[in-house]
Short mmCIF file of C-alpha atoms (C1' of nucleotides) in Angstrom, two decimals:
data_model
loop_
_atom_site.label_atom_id
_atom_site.label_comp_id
_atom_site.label_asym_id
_atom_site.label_seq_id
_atom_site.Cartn_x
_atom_site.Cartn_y
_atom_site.Cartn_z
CA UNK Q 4 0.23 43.64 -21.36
CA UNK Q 5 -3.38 45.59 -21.21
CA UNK Q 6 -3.11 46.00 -24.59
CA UNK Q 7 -2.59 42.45 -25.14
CA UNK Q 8 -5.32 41.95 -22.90
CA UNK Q 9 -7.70 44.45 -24.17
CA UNK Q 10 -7.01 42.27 -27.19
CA UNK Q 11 -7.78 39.19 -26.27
CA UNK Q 12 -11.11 40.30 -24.68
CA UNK Q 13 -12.19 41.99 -27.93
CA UNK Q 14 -11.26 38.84 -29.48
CA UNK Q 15 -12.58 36.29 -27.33
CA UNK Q 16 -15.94 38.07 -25.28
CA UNK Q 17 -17.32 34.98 -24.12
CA UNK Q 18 -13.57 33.68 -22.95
CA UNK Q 19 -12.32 34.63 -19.55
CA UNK Q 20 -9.09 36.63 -19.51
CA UNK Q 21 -6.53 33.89 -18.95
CA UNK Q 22 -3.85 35.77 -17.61
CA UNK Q 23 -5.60 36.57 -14.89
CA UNK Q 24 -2.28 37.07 -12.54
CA UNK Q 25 -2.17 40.80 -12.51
CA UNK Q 26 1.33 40.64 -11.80
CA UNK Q 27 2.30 38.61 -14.60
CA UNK Q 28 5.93 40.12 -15.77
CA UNK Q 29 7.41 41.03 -19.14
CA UNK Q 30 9.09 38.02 -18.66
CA UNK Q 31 5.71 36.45 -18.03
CA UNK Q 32 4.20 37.72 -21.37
CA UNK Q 33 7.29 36.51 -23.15
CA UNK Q 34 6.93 32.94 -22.24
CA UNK Q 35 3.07 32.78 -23.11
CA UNK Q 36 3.51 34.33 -26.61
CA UNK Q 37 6.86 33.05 -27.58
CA UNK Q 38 6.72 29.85 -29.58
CA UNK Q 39 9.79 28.23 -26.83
CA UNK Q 40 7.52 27.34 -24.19
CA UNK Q 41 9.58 27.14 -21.19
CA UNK Q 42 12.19 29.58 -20.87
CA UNK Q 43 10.39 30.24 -17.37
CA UNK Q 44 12.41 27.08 -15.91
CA UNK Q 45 15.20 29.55 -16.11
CA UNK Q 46 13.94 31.39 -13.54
CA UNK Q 47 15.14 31.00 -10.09
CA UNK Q 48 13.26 29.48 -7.57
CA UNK Q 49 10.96 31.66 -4.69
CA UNK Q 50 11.81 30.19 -1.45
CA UNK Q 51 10.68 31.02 1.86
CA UNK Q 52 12.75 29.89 5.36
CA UNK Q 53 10.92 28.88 8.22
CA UNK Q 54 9.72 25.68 9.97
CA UNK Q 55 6.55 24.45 9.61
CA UNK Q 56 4.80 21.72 11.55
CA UNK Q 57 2.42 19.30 9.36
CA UNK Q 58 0.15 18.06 12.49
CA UNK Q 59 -1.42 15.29 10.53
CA UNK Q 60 1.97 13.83 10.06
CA UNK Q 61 3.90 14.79 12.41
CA UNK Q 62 6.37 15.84 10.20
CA UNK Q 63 8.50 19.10 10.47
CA UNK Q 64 8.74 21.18 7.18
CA UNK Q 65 11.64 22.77 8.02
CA UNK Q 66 13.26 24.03 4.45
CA UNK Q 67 16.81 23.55 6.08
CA UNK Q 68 16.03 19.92 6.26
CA UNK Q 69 15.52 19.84 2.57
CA UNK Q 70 18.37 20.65 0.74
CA UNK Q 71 16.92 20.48 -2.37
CA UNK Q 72 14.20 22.25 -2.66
CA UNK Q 73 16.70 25.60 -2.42
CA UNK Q 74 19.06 23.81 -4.86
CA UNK Q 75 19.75 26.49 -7.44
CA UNK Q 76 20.57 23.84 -10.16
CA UNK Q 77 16.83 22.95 -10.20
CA UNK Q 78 14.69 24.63 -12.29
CA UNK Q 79 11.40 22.64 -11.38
CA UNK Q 80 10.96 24.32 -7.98
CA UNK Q 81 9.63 27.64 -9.65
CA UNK Q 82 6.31 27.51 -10.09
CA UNK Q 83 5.51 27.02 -14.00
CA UNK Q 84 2.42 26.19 -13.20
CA UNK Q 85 0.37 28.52 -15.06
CA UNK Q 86 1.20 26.92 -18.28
CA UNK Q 87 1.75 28.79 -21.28
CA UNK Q 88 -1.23 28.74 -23.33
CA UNK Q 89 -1.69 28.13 -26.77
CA UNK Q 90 -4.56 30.36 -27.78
CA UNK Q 91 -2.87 31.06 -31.23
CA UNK Q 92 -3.98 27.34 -32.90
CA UNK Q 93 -6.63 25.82 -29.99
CA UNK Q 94 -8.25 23.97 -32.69
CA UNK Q 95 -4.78 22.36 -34.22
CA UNK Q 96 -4.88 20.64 -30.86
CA UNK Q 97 -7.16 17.68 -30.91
CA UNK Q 98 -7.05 15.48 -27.97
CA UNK Q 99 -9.88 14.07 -26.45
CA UNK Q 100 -9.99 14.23 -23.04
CA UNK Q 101 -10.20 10.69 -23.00
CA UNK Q 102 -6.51 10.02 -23.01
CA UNK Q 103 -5.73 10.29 -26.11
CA UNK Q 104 -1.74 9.94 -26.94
CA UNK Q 105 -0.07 13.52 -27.46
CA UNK Q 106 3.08 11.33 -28.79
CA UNK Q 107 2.92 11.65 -32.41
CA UNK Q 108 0.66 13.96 -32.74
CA UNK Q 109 1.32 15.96 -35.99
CA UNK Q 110 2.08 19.51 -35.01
CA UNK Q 111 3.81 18.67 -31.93
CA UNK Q 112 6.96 18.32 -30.44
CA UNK Q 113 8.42 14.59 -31.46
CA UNK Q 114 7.16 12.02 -29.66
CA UNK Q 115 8.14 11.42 -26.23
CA UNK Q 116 8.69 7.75 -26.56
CA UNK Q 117 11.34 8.53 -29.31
CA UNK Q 118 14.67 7.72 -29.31
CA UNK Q 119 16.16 11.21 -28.73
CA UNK Q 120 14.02 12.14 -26.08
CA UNK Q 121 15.62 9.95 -23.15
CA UNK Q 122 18.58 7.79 -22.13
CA UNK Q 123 18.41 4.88 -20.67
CA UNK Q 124 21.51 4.78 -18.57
CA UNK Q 125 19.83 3.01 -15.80
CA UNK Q 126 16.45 1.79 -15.22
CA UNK Q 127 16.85 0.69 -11.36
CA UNK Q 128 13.18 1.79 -10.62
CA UNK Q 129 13.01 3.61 -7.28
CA UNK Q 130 11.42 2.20 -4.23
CA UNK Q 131 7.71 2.40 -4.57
CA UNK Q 132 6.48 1.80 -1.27
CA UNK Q 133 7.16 5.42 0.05
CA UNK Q 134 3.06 6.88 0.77
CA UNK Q 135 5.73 9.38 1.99
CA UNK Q 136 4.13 12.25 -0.25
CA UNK Q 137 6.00 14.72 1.81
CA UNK Q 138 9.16 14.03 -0.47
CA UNK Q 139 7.30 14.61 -3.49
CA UNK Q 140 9.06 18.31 -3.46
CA UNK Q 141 12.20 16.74 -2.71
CA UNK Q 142 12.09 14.38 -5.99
CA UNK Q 143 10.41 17.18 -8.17
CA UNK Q 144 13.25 19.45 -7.79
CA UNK Q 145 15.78 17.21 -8.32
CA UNK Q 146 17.43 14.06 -8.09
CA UNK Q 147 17.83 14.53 -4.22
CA UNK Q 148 20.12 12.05 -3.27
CA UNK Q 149 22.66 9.74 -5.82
CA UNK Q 150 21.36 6.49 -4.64
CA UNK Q 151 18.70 6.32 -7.73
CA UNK Q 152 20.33 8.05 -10.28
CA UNK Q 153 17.09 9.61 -12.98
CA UNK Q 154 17.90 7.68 -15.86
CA UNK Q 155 15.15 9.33 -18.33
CA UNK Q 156 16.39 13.37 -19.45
CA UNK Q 157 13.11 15.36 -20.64
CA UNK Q 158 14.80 16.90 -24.18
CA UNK Q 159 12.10 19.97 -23.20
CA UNK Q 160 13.70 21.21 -20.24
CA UNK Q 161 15.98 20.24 -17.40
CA UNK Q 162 14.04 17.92 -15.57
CA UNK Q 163 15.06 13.87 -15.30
CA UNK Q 164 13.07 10.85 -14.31
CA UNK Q 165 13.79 7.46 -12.96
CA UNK Q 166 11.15 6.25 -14.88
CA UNK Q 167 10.17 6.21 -18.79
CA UNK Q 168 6.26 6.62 -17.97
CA UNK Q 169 7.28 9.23 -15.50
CA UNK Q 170 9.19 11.08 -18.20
CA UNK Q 171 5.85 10.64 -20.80
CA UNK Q 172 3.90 11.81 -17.94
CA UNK Q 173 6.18 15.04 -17.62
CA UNK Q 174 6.56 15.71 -21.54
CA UNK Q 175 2.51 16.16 -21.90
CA UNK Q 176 3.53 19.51 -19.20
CA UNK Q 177 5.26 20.46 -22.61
CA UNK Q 178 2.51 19.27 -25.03
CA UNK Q 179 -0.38 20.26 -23.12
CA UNK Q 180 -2.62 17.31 -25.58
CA UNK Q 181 -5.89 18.24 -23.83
CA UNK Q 182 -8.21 21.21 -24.92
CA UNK Q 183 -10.77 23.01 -23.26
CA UNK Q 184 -13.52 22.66 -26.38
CA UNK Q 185 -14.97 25.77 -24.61
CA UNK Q 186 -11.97 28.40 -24.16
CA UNK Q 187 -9.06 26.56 -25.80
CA UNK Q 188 -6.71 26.15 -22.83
CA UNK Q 189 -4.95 23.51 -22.71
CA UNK Q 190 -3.94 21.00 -20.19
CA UNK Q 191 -1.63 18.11 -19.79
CA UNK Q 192 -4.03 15.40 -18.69
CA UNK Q 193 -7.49 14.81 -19.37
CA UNK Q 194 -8.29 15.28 -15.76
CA UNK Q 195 -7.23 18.49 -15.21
CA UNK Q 196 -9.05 19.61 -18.25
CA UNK Q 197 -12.43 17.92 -16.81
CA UNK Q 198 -11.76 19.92 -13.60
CA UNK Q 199 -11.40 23.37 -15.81
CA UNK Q 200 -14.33 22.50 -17.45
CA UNK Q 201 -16.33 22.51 -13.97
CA UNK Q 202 -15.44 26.10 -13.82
CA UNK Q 203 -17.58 26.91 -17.05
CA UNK Q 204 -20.47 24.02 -16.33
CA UNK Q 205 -20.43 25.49 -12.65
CA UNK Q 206 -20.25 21.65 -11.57
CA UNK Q 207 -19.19 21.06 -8.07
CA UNK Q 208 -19.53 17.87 -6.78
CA UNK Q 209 -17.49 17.97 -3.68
CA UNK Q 210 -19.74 18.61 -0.69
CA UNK Q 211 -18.66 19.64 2.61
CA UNK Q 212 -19.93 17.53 5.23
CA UNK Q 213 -20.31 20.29 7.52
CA UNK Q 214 -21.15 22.66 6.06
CA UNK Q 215 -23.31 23.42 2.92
CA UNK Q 216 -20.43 24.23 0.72
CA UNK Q 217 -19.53 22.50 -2.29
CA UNK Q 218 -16.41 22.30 -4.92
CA UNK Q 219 -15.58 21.82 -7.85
CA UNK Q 220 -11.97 20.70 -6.76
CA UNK Q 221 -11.31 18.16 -4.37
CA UNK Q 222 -8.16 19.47 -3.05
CA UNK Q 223 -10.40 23.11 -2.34
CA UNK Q 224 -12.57 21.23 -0.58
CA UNK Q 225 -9.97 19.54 1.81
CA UNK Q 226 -8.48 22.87 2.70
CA UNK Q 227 -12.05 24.09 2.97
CA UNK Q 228 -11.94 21.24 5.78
CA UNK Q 229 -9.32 22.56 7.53
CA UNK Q 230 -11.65 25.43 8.41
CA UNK Q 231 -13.55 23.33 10.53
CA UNK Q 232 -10.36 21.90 11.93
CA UNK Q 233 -10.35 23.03 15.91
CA UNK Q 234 -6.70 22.39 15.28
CA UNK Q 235 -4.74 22.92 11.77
CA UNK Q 236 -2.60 21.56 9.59
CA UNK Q 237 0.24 24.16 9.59
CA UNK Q 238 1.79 25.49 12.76
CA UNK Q 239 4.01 27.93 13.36
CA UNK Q 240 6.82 26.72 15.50
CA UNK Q 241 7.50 29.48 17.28
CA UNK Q 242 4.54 30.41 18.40
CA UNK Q 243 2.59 27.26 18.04
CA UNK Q 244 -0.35 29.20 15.89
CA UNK Q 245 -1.85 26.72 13.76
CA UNK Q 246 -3.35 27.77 9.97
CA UNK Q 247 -5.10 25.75 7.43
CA UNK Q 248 -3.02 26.67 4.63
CA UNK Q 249 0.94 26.83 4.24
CA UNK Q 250 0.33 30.00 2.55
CA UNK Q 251 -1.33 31.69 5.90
CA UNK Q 252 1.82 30.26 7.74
CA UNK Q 253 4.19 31.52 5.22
CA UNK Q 254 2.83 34.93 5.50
CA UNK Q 255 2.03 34.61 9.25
CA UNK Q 256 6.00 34.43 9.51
CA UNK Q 257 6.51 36.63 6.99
CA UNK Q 258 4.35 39.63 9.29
CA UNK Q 259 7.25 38.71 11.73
CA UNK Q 260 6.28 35.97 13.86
CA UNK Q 261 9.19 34.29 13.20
CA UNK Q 262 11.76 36.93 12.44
CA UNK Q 263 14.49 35.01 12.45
CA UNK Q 264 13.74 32.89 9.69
CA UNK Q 265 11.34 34.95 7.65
"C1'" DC M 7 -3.00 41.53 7.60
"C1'" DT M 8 -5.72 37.42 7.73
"C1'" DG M 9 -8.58 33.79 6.18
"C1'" DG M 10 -10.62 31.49 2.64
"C1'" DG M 11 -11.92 30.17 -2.14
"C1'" DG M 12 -10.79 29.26 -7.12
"C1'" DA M 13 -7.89 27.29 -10.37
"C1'" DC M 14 -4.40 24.56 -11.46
"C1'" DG M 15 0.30 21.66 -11.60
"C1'" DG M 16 2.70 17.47 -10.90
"C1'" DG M 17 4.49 13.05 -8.87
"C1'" DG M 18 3.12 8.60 -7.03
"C1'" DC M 19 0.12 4.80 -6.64
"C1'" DC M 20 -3.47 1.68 -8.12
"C1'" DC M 21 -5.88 -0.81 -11.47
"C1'" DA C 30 2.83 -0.02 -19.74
"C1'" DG C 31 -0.44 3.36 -19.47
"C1'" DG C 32 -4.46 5.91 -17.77
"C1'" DG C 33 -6.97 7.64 -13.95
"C1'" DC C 34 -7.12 9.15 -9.55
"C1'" DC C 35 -5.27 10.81 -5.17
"C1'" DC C 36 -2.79 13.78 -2.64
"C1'" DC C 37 -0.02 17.63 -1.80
"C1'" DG C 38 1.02 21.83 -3.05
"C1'" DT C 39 1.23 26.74 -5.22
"C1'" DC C 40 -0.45 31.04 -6.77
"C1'" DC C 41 -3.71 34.55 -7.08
"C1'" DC C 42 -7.70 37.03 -5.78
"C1'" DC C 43 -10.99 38.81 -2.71
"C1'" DA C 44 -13.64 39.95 1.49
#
DNA sequence: CTGGGGACGGGGCCC
DNA sequence: AGGGCCCCGTCCCCA
C-alpha cells in the first residue's frame, strides 16, 4: 500500500492522495485496483448496539428496533462509501457534471435502463408520503418488511429497488459518470462532484449564523450547529449525555457508559 | 478519550 | 421520468 501510494504521489504531485484512510485493508486495495468494482458488498456489516435518542424527533434509535439494519443478508449496510476510484482511465470518463446520462456510455457497464438489468415483477410504488427519513437505513439495507416487495434487481450487486429511477439512481454508485476535471475522481451525481470540487476551489458557502464559520458542505455545517446546541441531537440513554454527532455517542458507549450494550 | 471538521454516499422528495 | 436538492448518515483525521 505505501508503495502504491508513494506511486501515485510521484505520479500525480499536484493530486491529493486519495486513499487517504490509513487503515485501508488489503482487501481495501483490492477493490480500488481490481477492475470488479464491488466485491466490498461482500463484506459484513460494522454494527454497533446501543440506544440512541434523536431529540429533534423524538425518536429512539435503538438498533434492536431495527431488524434490518443487522440483517446479515444485506450487503448495503457496510459502508462502500469511499468508492473505488478509477484513476487508471479519468479521461475515458466524460460526463459533464451537468447530468449527463452514464447509460450508454461507451466504455461502461450496459446501460441501466436495459433489459437485463431489472425485472419488473411488480411496480406497486411504495408510499411516498413518509418525511420519515429515519427509515432511510431501514430501506437501504434491505427490503425491510414484504409488504412492498423491490421489484427492480441492480445486475451490479445485491441491492433491489421498488422503483426503476431508484434503481438508475443506484447503478450511477457503479458507474460513477461524473469526473473531477481537476483530480479525476469520480462521483455518481453531478452534485457530489460540485461539492468535491469546493475542496480544491476552497469554496464554502455555508455560513454559520453564529458563528464566523463557513462550509463547504451543508450537512458539516448542520452538525457544526449542533455545537451551539445547549442541548444535542444524540443522547445517551443511560446516562442522558447528549452529543452532536452519533459518532461521539457511539464511542461515548463504547468508553463504557453503556456497558451493557456496547 | 472527546469534540469537531472534512469529505463523501445514498435514498426520498420536489419540480 | 429524470435531475437537483435535501436530509441523514458514515468514516476518517486531527487538536
Amino acid at each position: 500500500f505505501n508503495n502504491f501510494k508513494s506511486k501515485f504521489i510521484d505520479n500525480f504531485p499536484c493530486v491529493e492522495f486519495p486513499f487517504r484512510h490509513s487503515s485501508l485493508s488489503s482487501l481495501d486495495l483490492v477493490a480500488y485496483t481490481l477492475p470488479d468494482r464491488y466485491p466490498l458488498a461482500e463484506l459484513p456489516a460494522v454494527t454497533s448496539n446501543f440506544p440512541v435518542t434523536c431529540l429533534t424527533t423524538g425518536l429512539v434509535w435503538d438498533v434492536s428496533l431495527l431488524p434490518s439494519l443487522h440483517d446479515p443478508t444485506s450487503p448495503s449496510t457496510l459502508s462502500s462509501s469511499q468508492g473505488p476510484l478509477d484513476l487508471s482511465s479519468p479521461s475515458s470518463v466524460s460526463c459533464s457534471s451537468s447530468g449527463e446520462e452514464d447509460e450508454g456510455r461507451t466504455s461502461d457497464p450496459p446501460s441501466p435502463d436495459s433489459s437485463d438489468t431489472y425485472h419488473p415483477q411488480q411496480t406497486s410504488r411504495p408510499r411516498r408520503n413518509s418525511k420519515n427519513r429515519a427509515g432511510q437505513r431501514e430501506d437501504k439495507s434491505e427490503a425491510t418488511v414484504p409488504a412492498t416487495r423491490p421489484a427492480f434487481f441492480c445486475k451490479h450487486c445485491p441491492k433491489e429497488y421498488n422503483s426503476l429511477g431508484a434503481l438508475k439512481m443506484h447503478i450511477r454508485s457503479h458507474t460513477l459518470p461524473c469526473v473531477c476535471p481537476t483530480c479525476g475522481k469520480a462521483f455518481s451525481r453531478p452534485w457530489l462532484l460540485r461539492g468535491h470540487i469546493r475542496t480544491h476551489t476552497g469554496e464554502r458557502p455555508f455560513s454559520c449564523p453564529h458563528c464566523n464559520r463557513a462550509f463547504a458542505d451543508r450537512s458539516n455545517l448542520r452538525a457544526h450547529l449542533q455545537t451551539h446546541a445547549d442541548v444535542k441531537k444524540y443522547q445517551c440513554s443511560t446516562c442522558s449525555r447528549t452529543f452532536s454527532r452519533m459518532s461521539l455517542l457511539q464511542k461515548h458507549s463504547a468508553a463504557g457508559c453503556c456497558p451493557s450494550t456496547a
